[in-house]
PDB file of C-alpha atoms and ligand atoms in Angstrom:
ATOM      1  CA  UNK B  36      20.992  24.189  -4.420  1.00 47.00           C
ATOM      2  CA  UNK B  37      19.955  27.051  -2.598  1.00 46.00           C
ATOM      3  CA  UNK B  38      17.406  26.717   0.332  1.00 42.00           C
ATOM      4  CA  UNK B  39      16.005  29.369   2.800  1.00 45.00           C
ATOM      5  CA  UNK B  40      17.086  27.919   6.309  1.00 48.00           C
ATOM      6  CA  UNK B  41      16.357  29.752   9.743  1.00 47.00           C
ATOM      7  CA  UNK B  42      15.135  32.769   7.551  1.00 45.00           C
ATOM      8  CA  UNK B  43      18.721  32.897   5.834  1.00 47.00           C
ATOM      9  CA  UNK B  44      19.260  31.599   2.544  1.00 50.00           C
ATOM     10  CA  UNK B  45      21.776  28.493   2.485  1.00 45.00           C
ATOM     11  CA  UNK B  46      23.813  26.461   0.066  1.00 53.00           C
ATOM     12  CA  UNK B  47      23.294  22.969   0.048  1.00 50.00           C
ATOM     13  CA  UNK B  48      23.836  19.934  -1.912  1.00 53.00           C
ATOM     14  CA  UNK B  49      20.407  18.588  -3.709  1.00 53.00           C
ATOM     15  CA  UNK B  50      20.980  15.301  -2.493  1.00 54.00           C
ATOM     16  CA  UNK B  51      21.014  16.209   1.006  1.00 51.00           C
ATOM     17  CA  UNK B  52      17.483  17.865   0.439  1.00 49.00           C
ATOM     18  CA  UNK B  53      16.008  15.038  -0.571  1.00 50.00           C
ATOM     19  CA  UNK B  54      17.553  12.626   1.762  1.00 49.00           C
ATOM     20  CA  UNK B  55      16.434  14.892   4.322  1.00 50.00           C
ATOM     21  CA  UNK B  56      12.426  15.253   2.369  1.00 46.00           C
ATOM     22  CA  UNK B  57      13.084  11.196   2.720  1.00 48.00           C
ATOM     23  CA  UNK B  58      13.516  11.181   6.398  1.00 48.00           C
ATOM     24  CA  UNK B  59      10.633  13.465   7.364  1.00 47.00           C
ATOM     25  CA  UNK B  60       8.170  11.698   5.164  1.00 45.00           C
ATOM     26  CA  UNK B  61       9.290   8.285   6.603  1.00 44.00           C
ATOM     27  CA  UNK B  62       9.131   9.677  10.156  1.00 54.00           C
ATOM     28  CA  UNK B  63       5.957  11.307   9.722  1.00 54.00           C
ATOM     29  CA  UNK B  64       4.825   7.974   8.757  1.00 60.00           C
ATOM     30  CA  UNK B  65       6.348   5.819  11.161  1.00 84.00           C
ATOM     31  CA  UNK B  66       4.375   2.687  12.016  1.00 89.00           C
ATOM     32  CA  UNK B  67       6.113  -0.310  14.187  1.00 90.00           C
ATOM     33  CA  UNK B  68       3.652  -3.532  14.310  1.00 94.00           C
ATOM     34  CA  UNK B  69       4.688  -6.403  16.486  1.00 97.00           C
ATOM     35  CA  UNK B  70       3.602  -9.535  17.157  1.00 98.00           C
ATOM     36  CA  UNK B  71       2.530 -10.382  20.676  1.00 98.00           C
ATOM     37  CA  UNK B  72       3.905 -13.844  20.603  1.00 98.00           C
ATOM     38  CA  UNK B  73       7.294 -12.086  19.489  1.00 98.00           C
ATOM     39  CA  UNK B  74       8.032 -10.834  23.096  1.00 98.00           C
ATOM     40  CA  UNK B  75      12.017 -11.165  24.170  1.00 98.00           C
ATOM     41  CA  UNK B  76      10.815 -12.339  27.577  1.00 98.00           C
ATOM     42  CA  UNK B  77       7.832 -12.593  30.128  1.00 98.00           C
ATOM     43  CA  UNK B  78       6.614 -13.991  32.772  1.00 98.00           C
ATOM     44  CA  UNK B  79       3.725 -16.032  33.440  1.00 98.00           C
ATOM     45  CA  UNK B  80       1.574 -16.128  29.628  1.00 98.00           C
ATOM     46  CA  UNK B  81       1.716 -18.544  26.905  1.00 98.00           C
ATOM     47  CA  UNK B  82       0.572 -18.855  23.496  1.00 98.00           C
ATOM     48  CA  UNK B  83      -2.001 -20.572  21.251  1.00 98.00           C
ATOM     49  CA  UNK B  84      -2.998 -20.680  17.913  1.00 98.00           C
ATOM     50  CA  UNK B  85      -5.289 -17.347  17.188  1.00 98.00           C
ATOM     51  CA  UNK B  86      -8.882 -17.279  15.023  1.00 98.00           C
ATOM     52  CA  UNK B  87      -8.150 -13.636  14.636  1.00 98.00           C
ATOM     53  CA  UNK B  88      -8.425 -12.772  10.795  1.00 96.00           C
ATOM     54  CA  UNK B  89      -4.888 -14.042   9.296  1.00 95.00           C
ATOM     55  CA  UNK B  90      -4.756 -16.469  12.318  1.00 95.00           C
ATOM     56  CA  UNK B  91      -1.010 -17.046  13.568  1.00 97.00           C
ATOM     57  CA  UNK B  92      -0.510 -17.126  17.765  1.00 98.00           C
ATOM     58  CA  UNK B  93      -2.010 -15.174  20.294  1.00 98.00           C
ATOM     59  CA  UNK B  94      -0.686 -14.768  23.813  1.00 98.00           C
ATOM     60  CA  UNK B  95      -2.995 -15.850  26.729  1.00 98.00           C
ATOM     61  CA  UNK B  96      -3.383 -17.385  29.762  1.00 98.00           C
ATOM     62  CA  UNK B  97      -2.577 -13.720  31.244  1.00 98.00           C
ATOM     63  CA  UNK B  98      -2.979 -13.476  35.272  1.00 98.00           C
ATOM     64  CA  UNK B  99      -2.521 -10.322  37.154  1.00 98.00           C
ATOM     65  CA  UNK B 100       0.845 -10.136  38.042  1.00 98.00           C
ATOM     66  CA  UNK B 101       2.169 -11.413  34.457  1.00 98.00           C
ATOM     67  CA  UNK B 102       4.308  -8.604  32.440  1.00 98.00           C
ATOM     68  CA  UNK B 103       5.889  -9.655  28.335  1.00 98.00           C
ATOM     69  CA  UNK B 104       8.999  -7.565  27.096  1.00 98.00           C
ATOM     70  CA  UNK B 105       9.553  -6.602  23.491  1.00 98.00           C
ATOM     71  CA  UNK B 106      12.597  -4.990  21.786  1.00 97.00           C
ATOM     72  CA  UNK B 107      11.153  -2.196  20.010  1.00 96.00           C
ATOM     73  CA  UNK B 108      13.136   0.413  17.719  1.00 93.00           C
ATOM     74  CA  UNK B 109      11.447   3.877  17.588  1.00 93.00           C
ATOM     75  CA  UNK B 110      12.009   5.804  14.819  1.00 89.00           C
ATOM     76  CA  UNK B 111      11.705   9.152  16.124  1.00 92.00           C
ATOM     77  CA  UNK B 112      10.407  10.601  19.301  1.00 95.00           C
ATOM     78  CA  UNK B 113       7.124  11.917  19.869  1.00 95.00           C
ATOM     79  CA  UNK B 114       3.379  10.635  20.362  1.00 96.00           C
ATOM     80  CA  UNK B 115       2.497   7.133  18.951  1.00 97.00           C
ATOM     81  CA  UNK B 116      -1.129   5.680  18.831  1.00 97.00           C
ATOM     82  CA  UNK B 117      -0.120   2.058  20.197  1.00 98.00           C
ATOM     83  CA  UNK B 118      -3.351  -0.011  18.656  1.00 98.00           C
ATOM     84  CA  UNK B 119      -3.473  -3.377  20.206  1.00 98.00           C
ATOM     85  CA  UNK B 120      -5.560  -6.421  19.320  1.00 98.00           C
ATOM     86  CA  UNK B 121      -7.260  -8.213  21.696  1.00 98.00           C
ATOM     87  CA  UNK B 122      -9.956 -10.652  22.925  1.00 98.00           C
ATOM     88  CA  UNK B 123     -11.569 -11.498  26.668  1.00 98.00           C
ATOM     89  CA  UNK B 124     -14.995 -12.640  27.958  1.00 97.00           C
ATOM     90  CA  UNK B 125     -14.149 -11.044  31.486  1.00 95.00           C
ATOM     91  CA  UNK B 126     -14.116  -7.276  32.212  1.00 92.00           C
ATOM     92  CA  UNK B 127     -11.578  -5.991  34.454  1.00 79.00           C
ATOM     93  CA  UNK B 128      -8.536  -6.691  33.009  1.00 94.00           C
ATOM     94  CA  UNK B 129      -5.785  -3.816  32.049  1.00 98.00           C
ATOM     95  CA  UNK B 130      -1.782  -3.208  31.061  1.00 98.00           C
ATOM     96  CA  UNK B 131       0.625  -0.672  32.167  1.00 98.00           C
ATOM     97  CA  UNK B 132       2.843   0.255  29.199  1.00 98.00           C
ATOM     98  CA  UNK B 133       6.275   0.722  30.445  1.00 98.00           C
ATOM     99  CA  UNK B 134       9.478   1.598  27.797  1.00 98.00           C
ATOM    100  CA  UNK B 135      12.383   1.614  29.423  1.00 98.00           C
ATOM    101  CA  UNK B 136      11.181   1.114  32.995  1.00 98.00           C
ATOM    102  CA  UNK B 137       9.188   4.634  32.557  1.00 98.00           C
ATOM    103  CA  UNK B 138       5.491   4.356  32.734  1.00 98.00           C
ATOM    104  CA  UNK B 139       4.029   5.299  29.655  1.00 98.00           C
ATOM    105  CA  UNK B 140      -0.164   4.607  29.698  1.00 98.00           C
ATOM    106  CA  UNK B 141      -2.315   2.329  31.255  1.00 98.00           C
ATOM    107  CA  UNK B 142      -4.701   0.177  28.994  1.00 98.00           C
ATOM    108  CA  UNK B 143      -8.156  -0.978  29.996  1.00 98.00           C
ATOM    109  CA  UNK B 144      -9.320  -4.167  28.055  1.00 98.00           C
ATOM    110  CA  UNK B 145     -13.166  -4.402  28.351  1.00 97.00           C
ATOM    111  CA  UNK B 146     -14.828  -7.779  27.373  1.00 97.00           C
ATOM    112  CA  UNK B 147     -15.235  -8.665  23.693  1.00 98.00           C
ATOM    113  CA  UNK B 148     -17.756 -11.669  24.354  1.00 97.00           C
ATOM    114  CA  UNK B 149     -15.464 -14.368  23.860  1.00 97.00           C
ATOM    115  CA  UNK B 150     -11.700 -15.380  24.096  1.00 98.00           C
ATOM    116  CA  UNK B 151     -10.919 -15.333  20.487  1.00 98.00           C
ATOM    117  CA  UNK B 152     -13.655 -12.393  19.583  1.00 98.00           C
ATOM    118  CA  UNK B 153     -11.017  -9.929  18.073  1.00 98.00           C
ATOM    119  CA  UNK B 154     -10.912  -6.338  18.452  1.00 98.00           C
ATOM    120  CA  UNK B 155      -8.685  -3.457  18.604  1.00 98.00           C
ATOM    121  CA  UNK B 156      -8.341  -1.051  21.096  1.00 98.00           C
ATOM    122  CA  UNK B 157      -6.421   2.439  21.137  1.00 97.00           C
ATOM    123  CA  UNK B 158      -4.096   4.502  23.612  1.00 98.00           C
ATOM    124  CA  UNK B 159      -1.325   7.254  23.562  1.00 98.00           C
ATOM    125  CA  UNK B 160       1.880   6.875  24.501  1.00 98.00           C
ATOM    126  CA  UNK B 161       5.189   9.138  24.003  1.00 97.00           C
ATOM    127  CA  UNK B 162       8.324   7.407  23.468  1.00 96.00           C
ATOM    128  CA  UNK B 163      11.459   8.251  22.419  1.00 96.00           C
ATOM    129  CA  UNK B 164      13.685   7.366  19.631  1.00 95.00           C
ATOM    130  CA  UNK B 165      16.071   4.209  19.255  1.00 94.00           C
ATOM    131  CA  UNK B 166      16.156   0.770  20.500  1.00 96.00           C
ATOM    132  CA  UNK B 167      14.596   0.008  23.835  1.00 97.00           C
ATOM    133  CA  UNK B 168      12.704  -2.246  25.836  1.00 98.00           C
ATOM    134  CA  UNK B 169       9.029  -1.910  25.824  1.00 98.00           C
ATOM    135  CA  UNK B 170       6.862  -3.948  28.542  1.00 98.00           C
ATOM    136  CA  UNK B 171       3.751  -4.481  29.503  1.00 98.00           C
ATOM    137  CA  UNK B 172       2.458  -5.259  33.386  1.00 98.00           C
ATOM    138  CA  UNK B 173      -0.940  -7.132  33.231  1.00 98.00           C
ATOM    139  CA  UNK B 174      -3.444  -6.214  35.871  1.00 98.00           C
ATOM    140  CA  UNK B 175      -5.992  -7.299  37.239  1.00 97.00           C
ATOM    141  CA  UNK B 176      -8.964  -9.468  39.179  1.00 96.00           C
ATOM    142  CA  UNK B 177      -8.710 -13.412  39.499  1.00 95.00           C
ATOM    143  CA  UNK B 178      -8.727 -15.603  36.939  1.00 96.00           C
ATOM    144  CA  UNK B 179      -7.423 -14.831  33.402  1.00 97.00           C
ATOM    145  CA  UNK B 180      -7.884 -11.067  32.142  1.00 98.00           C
ATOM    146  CA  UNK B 181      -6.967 -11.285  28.329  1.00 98.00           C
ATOM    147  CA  UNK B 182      -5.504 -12.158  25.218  1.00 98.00           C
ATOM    148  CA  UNK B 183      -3.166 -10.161  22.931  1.00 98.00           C
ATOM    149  CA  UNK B 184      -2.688 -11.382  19.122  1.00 98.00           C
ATOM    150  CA  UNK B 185      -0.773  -7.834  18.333  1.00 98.00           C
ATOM    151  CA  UNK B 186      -0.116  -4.072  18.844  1.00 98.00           C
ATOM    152  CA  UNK B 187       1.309  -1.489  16.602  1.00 97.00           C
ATOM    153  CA  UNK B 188       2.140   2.258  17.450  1.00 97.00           C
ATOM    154  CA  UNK B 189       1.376   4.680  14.853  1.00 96.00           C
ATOM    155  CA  UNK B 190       3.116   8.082  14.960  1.00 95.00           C
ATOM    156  CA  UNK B 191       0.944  10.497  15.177  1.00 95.00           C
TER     157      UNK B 191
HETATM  158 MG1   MG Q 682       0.063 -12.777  16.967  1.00 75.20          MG
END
């Protein structure tokens, strides 16, 4: 098959056309959703069952000073929405979004009326691609800040 590359017409295989199409498409629609409880390490939270819709575990009992790690595998680099759902009855809390020790966004998490009152919030961040290490640093006042039930990034 014959495609026009770099303003130069090419011969390629059809196969590697669509395998290519494949790639873009999947790319372009890259989502990665994690679980909060899911984390490869942390310091400083635990978990409890979630009234979230679809229930499962939340993380809580976060404390300024606390951070969570997850292993995270980005398809391809670029800008991701990273969604997260949360709950607090305090204002005041907020995490620092680090992937591979390079500071990526900072999060503020506003009250939602209650500890298990579920919403989701939304940030940018720009990662690159492959496997790496993504953490978050909670901040904040006294006293507990937040819970976390999940967070996705969505490229954009
Ligand atoms: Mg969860």
């Amino acid at each position: 098959m014959v495609v026009l590359f770099n303003n130069k017409f090419v011969k390629v295989c059809s196969a590697c056309v669509l395998a290519l199409a494949t790639f873009v498409s999947v790319a372009a629609n890259a989502s990665v959703k994690v679980e909060a409880e899911d984390f490869t390490n942390q310091k400083g939270i635990k978990t409890e069952s979630s009234s979230d819709t679809g229930g499962g575990v939340n993380i809580g009992y976060i404390e300024n000073g606390d951070w969570v790690e997850y292993a995270i595998d980005v398809p391809a680099s670029g800008s991701y929405t990273l969604t997260a759902r949360v709950a607090s009855a305090t204002d005041g809390g907020r995490f620092v979004v680090l992937a591979n020790d390079s500071e990526k966004a900072t999060v503020k998490v506003k009250s939602t009326g209650n500890w298990q009152a579920w919403k989701t919030i939304e940030s940018t961040v720009m990662l690159d691609a492959g496997p790496q290490t993504l953490r978050f640093n909670f901040k904040g006042g006294s006293g507990y800040l937040f819970n976390m039930n999940w967070f996705e990034l969505i490229a954009q």
